[in-house]
mmCIF file of N, CA and C in Angstrom:
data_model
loop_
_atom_site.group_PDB
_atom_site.id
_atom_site.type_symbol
_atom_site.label_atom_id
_atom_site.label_comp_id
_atom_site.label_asym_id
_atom_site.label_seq_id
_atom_site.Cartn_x
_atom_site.Cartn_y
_atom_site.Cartn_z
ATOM 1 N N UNK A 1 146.026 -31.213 125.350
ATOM 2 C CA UNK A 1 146.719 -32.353 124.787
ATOM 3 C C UNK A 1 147.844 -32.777 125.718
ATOM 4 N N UNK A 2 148.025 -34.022 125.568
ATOM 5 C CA UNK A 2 148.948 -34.419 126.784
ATOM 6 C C UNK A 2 150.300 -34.963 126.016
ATOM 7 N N UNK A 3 151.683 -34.837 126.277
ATOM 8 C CA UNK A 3 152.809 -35.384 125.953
ATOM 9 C C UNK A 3 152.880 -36.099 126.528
ATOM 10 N N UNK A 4 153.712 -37.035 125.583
ATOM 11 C CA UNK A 4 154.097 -38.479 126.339
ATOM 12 C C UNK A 4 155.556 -38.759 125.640
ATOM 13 N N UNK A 5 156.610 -38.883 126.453
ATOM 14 C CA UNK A 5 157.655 -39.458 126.415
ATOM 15 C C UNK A 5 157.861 -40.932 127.308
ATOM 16 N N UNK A 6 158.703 -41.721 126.180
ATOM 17 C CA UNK A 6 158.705 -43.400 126.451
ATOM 18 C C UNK A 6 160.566 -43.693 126.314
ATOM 19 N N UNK A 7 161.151 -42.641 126.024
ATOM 20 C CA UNK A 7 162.545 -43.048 126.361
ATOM 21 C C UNK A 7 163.284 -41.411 126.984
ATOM 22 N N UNK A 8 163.730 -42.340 128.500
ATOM 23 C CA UNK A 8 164.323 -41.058 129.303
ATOM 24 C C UNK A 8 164.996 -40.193 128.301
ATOM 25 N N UNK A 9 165.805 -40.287 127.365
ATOM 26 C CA UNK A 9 166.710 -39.460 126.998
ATOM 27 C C UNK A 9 166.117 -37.778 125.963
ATOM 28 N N UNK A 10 164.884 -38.709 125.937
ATOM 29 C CA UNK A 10 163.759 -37.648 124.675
ATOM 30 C C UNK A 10 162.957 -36.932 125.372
ATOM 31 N N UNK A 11 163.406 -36.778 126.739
ATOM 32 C CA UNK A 11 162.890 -35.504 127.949
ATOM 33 C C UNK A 11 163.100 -34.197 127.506
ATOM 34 N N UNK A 12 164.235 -34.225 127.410
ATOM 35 C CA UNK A 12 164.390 -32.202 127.237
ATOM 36 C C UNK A 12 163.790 -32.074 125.469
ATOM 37 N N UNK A 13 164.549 -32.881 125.212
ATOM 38 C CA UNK A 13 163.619 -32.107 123.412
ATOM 39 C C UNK A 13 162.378 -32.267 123.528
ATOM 40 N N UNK A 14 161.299 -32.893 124.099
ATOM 41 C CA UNK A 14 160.083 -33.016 124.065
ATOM 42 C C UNK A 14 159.807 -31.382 124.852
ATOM 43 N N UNK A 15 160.777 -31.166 126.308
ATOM 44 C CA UNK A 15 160.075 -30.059 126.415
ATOM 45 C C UNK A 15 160.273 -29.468 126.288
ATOM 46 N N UNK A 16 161.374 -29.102 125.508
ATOM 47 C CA UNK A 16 161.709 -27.724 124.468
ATOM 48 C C UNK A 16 160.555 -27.475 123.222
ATOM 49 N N UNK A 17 159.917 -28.805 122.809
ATOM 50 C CA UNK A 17 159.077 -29.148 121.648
ATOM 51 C C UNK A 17 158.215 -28.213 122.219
ATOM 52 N N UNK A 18 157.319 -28.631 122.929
ATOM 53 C CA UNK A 18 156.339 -27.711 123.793
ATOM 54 C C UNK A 18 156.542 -26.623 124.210
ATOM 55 N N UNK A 19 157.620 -26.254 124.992
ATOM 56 C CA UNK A 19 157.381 -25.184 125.258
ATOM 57 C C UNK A 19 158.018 -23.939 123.909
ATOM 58 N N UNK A 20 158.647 -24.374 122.786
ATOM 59 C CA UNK A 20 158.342 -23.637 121.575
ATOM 60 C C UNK A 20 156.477 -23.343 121.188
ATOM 61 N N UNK A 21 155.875 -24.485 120.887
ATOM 62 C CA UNK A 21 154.950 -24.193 120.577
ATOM 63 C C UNK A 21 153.662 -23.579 121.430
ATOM 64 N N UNK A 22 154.406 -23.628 122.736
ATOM 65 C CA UNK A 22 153.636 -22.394 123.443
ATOM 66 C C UNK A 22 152.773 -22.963 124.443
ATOM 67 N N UNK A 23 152.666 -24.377 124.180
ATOM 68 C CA UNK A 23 151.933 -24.996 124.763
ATOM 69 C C UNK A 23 152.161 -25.354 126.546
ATOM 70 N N UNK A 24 151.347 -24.956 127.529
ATOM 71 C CA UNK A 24 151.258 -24.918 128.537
ATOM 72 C C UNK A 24 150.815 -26.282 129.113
ATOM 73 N N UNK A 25 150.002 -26.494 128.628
ATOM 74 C CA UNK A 25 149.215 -28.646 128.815
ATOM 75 C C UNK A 25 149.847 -29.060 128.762
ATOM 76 N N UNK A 26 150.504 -29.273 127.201
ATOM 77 C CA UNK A 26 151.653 -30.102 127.541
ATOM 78 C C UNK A 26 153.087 -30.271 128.260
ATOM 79 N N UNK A 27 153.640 -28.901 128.081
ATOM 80 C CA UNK A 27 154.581 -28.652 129.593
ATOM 81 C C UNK A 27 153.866 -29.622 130.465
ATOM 82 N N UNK A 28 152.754 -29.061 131.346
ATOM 83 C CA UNK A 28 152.203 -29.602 132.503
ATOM 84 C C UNK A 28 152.358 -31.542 132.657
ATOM 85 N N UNK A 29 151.837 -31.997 131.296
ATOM 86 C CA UNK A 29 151.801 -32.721 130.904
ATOM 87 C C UNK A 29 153.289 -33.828 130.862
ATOM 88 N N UNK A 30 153.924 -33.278 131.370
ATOM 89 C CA UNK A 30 155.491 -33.806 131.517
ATOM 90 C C UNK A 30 155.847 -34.211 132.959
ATOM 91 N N UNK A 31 155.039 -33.406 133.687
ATOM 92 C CA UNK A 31 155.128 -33.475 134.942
ATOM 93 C C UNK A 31 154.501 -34.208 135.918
ATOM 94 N N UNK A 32 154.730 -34.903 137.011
ATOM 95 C CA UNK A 32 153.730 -35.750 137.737
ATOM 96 C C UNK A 32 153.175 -34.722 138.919
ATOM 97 N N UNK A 33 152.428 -34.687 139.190
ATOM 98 C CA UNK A 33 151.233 -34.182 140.113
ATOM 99 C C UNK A 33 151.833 -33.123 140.921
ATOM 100 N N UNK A 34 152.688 -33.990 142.118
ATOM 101 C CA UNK A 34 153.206 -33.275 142.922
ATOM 102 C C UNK A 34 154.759 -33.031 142.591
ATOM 103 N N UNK A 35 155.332 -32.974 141.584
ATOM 104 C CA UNK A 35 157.004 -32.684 140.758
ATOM 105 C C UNK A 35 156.577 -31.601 141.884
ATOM 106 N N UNK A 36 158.360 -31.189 141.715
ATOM 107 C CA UNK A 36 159.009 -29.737 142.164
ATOM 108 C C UNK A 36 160.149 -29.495 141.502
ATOM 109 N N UNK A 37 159.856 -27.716 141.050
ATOM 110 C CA UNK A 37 160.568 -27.294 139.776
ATOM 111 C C UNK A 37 161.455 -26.063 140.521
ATOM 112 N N UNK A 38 162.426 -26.348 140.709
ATOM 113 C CA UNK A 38 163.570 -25.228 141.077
ATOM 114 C C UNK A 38 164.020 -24.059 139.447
ATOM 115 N N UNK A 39 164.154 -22.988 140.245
ATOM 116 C CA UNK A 39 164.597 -22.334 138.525
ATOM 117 C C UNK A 39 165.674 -21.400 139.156
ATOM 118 N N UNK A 40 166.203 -21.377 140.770
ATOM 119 C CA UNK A 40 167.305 -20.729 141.341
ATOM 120 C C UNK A 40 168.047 -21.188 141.977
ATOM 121 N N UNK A 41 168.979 -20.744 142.644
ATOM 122 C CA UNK A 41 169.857 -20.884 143.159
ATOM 123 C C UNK A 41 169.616 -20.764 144.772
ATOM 124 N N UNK A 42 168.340 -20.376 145.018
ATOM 125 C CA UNK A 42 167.675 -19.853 146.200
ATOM 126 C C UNK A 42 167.206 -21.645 147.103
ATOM 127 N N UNK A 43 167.382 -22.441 146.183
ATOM 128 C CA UNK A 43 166.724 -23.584 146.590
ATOM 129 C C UNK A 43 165.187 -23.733 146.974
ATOM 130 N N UNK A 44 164.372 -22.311 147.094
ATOM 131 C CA UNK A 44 162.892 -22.749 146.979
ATOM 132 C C UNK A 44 162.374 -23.233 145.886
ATOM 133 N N UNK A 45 161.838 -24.378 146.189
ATOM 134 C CA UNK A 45 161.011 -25.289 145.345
ATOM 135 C C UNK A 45 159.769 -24.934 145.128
ATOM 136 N N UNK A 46 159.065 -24.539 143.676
ATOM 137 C CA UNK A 46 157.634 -24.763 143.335
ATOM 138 C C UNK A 46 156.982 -26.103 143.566
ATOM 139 N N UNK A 47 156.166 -26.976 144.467
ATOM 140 C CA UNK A 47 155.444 -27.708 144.194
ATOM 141 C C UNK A 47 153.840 -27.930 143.962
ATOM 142 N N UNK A 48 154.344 -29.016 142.753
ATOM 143 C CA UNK A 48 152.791 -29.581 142.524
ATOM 144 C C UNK A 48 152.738 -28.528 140.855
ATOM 145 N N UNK A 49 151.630 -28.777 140.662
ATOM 146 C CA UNK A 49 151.444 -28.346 139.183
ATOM 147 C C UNK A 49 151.016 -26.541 138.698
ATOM 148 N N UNK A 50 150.111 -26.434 140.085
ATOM 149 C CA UNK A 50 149.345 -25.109 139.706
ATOM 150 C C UNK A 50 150.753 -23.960 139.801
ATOM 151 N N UNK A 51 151.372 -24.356 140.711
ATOM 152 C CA UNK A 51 152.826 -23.305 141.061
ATOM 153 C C UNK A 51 153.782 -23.500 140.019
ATOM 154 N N UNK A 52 153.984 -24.930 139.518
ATOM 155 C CA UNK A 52 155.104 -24.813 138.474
ATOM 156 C C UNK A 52 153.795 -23.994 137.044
ATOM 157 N N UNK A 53 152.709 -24.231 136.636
ATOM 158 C CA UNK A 53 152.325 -23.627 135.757
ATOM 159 C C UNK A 53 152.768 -21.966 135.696
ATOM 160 N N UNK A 54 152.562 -21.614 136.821
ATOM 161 C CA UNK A 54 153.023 -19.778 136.522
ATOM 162 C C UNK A 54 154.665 -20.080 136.443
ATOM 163 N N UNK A 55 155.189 -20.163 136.615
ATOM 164 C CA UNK A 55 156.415 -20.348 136.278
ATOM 165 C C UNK A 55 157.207 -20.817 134.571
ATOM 166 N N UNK A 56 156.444 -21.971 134.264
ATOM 167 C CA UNK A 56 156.526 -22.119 132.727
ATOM 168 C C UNK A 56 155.792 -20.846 132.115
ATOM 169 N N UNK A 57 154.658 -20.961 132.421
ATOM 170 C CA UNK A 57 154.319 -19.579 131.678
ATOM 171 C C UNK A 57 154.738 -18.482 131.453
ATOM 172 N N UNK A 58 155.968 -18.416 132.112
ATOM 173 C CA UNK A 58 157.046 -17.259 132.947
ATOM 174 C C UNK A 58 157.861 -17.466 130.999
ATOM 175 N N UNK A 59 158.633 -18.626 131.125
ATOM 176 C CA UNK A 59 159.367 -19.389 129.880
ATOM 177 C C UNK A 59 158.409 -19.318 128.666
ATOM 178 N N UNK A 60 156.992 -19.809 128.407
ATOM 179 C CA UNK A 60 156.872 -19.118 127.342
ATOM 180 C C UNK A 60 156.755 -18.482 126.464
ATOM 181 N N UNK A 61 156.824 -17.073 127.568
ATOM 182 C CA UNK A 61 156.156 -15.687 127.046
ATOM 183 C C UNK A 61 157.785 -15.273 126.552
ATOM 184 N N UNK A 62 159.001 -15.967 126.750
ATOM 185 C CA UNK A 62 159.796 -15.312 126.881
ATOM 186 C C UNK A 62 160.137 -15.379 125.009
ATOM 187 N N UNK A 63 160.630 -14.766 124.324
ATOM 188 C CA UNK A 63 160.877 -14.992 122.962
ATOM 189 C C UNK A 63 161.917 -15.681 122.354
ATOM 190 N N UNK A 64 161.601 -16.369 121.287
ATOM 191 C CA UNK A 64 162.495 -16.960 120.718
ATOM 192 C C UNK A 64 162.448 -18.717 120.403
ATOM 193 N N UNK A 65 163.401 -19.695 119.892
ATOM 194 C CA UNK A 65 163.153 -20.868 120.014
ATOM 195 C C UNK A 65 164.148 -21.722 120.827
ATOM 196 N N UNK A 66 163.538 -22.066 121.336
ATOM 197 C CA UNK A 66 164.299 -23.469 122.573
ATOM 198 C C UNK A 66 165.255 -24.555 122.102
ATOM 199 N N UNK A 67 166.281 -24.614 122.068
ATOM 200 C CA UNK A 67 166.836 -25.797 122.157
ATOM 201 C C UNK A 67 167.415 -26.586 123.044
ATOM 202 N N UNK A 68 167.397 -27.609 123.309
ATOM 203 C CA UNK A 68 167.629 -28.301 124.953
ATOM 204 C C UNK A 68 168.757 -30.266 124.500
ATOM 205 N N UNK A 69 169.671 -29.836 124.254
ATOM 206 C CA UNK A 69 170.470 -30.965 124.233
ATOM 207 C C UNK A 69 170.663 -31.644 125.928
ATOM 208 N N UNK A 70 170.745 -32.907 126.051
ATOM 209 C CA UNK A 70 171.065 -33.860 126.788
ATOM 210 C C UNK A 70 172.633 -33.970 126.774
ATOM 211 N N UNK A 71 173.422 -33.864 127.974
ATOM 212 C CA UNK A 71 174.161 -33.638 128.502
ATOM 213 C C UNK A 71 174.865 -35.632 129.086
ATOM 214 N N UNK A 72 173.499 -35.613 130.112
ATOM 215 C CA UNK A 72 173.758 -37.049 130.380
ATOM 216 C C UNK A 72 172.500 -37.756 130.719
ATOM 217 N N UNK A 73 172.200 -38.478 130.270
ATOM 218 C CA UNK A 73 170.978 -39.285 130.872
ATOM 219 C C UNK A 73 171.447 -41.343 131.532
ATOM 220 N N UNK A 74 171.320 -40.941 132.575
ATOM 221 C CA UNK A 74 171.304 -42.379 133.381
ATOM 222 C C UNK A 74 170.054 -42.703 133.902
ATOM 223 N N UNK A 75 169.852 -44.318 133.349
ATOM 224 C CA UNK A 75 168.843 -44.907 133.588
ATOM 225 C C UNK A 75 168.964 -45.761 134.952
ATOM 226 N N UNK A 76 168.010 -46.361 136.014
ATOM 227 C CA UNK A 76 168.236 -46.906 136.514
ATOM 228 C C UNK A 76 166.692 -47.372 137.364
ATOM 229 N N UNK A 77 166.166 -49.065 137.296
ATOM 230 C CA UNK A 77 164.980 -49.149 136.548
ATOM 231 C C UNK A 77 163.896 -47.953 136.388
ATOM 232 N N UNK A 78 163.213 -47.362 137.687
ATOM 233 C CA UNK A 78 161.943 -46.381 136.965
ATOM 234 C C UNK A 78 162.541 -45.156 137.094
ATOM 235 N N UNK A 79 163.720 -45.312 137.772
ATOM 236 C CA UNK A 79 164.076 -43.497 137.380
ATOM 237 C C UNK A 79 165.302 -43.480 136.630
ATOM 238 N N UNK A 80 165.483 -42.213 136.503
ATOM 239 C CA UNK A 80 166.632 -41.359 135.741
ATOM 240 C C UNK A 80 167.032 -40.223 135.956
ATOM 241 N N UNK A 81 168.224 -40.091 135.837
ATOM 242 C CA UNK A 81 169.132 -38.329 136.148
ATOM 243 C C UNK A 81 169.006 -38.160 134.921
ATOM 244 N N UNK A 82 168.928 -36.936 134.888
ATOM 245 C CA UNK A 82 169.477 -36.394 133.390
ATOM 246 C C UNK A 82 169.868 -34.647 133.428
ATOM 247 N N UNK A 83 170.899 -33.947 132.852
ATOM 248 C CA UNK A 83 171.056 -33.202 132.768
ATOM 249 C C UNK A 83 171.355 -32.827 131.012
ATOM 250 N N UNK A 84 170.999 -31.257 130.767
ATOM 251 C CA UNK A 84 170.692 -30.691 129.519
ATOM 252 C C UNK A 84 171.302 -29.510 129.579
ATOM 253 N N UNK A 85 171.892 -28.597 128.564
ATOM 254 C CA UNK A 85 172.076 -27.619 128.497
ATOM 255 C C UNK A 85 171.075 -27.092 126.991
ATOM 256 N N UNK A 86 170.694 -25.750 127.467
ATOM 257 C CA UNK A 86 169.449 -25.559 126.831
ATOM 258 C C UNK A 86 170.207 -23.990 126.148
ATOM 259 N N UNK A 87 169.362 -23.308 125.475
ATOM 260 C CA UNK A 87 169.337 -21.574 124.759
ATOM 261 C C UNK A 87 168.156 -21.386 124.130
ATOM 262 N N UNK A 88 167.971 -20.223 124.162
ATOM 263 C CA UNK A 88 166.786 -19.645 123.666
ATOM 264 C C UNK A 88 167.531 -18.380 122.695
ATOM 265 N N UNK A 89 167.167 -18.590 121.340
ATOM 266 C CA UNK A 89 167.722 -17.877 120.271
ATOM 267 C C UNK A 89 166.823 -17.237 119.232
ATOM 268 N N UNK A 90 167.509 -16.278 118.813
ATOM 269 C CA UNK A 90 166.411 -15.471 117.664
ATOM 270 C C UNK A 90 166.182 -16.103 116.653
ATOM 271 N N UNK A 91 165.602 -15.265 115.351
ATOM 272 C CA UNK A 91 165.494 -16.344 114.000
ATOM 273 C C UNK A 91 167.123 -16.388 113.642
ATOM 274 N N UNK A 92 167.739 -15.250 113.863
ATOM 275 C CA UNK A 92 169.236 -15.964 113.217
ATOM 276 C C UNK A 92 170.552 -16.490 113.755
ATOM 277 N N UNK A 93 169.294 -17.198 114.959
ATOM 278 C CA UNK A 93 170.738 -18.183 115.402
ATOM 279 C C UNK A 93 171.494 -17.262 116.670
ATOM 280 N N UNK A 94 171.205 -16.117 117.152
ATOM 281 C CA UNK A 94 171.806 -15.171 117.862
ATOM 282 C C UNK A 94 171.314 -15.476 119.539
ATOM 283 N N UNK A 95 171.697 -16.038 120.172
ATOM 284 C CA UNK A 95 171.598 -17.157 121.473
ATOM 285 C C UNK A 95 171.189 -15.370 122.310
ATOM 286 N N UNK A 96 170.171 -15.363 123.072
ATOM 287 C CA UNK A 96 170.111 -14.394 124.533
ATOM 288 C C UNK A 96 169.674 -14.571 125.746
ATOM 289 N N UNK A 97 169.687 -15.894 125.680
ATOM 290 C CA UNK A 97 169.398 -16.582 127.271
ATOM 291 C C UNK A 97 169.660 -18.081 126.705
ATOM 292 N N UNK A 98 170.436 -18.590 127.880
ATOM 293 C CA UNK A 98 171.018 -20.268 128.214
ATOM 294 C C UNK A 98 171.081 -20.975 129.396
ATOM 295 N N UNK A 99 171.423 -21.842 129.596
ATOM 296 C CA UNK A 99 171.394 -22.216 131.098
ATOM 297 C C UNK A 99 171.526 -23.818 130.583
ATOM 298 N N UNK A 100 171.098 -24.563 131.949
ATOM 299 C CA UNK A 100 171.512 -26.196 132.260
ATOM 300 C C UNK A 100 170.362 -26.430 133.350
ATOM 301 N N UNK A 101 169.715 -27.717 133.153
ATOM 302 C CA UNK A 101 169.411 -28.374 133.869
ATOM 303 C C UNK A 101 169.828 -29.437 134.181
ATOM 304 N N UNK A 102 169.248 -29.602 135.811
ATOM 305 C CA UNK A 102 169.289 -31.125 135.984
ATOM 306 C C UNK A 102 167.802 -31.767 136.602
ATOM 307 N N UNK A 103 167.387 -33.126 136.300
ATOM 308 C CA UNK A 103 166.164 -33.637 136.300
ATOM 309 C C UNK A 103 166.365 -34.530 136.715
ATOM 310 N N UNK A 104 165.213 -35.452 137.814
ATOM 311 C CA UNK A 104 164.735 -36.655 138.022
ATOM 312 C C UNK A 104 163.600 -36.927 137.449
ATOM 313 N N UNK A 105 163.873 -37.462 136.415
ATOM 314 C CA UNK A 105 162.128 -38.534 135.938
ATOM 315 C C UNK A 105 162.010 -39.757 136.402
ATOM 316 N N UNK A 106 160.609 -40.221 136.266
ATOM 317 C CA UNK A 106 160.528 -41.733 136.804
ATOM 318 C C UNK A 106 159.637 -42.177 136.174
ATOM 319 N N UNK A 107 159.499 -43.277 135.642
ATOM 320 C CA UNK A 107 158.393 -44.396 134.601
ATOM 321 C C UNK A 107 157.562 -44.424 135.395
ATOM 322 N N UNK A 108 156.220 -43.905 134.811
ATOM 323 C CA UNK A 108 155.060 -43.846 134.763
ATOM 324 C C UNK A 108 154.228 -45.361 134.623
ATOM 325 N N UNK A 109 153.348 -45.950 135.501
ATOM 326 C CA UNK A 109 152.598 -47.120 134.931
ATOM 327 C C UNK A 109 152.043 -47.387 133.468
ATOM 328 N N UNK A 110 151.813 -46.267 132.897
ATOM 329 C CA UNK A 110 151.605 -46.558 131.010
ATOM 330 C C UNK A 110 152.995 -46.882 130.304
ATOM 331 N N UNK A 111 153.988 -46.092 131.268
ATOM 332 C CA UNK A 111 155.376 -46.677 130.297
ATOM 333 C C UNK A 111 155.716 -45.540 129.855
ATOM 334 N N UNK A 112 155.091 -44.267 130.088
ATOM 335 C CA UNK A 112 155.762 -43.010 129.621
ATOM 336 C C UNK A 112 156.788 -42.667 131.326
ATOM 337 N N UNK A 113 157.217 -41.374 130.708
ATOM 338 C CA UNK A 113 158.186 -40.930 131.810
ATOM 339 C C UNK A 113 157.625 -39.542 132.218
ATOM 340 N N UNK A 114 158.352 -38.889 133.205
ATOM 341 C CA UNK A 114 157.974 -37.771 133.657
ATOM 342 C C UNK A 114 158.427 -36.865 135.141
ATOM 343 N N UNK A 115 158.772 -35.645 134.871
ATOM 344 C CA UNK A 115 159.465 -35.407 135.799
ATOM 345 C C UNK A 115 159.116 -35.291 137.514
ATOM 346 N N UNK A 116 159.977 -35.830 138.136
ATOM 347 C CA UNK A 116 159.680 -35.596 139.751
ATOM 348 C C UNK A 116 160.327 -33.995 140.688
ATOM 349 N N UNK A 117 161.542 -34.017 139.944
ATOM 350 C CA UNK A 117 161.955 -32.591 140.492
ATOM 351 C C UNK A 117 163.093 -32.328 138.473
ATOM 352 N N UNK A 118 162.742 -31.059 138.911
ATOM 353 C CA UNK A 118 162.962 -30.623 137.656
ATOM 354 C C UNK A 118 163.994 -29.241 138.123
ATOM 355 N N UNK A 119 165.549 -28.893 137.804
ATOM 356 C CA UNK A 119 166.281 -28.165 138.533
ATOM 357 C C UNK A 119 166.919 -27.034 137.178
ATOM 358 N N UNK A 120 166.473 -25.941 136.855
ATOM 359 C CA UNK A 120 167.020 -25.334 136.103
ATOM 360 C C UNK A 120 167.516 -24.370 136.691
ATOM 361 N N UNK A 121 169.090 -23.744 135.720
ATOM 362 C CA UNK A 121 169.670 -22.555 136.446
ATOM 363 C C UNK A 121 169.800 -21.917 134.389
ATOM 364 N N UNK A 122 169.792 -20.301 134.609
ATOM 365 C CA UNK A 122 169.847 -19.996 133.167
ATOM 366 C C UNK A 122 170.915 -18.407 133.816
ATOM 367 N N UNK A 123 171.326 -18.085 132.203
ATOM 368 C CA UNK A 123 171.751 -16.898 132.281
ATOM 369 C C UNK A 123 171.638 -15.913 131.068
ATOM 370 N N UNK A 124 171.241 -15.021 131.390
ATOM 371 C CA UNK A 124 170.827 -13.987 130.594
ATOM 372 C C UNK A 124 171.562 -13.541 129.650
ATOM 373 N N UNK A 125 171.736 -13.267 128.314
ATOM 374 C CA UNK A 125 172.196 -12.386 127.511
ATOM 375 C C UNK A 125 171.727 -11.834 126.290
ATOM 376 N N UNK A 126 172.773 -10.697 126.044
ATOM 377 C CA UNK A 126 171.928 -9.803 124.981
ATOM 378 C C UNK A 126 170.600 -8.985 125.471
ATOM 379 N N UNK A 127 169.832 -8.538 124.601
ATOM 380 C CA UNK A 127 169.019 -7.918 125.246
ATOM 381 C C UNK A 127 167.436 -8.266 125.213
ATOM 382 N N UNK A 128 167.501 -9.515 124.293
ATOM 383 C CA UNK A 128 166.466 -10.506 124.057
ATOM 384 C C UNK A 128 165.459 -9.417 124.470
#
């Protein structure tokens, strides 16, 4: 199944949406072909889809539920910045991993959006 987001700002909750429900397609599905997904500080870039897939898959095995608030989203015509600060928490609300991204998406010819480089940094806590 494929996601589709049509307003920059409904990026990160869409892929928090997904990647709660575990879903790997649609992750993928957010992404354009050749995106590149940073998740360090190392500056090597995953590109293209098959490399960022092991990597999400990395995120959904991890436990718990996602939440991903928008920070800032600027439009400017087919692209957009946007940055999010995200957590991954138990059932009672007890946060053990967080972090921030920052993203370039760009409008898609159907009118959906989708990311071109995708930049997350997280930090660990508790013993999740």
């Amino acid at each position: 199944m494929s996601r589709k987001v049509y307003q920059p700002a409904e990026m990160n909750g869409a892929f928090a949406a997904a990647r709660n429900a575990g879903n790997l397609d649609e992750l993928l599905s957010l992404y354009e072909d050749d995106a590149q997904l940073l998740v360090d500080a190392s500056g090597v870039a995953l590109t293209g889809k098959a490399a960022i897939a092991a990597e999400l898959q990395k995120l959904i095995k991890l436990p718990g539920t996602m939440v991903s608030n928008n920070t800032f989203c600027v439009a400017h015509g087919d692209l957009a910045l946007l940055r999010a600060d995200f957590t991954l928490s138990d059932g009672k609300g007890i946060v053990f991993y967080s972090g921030f991204t920052a993203e370039i998406i760009r409008k898609q010819a159907d009118g959906s959006w989708r990311y071109v480089i995708d930049h997350a940094g997280a930090s660990r806590y508790g013993a999740g």
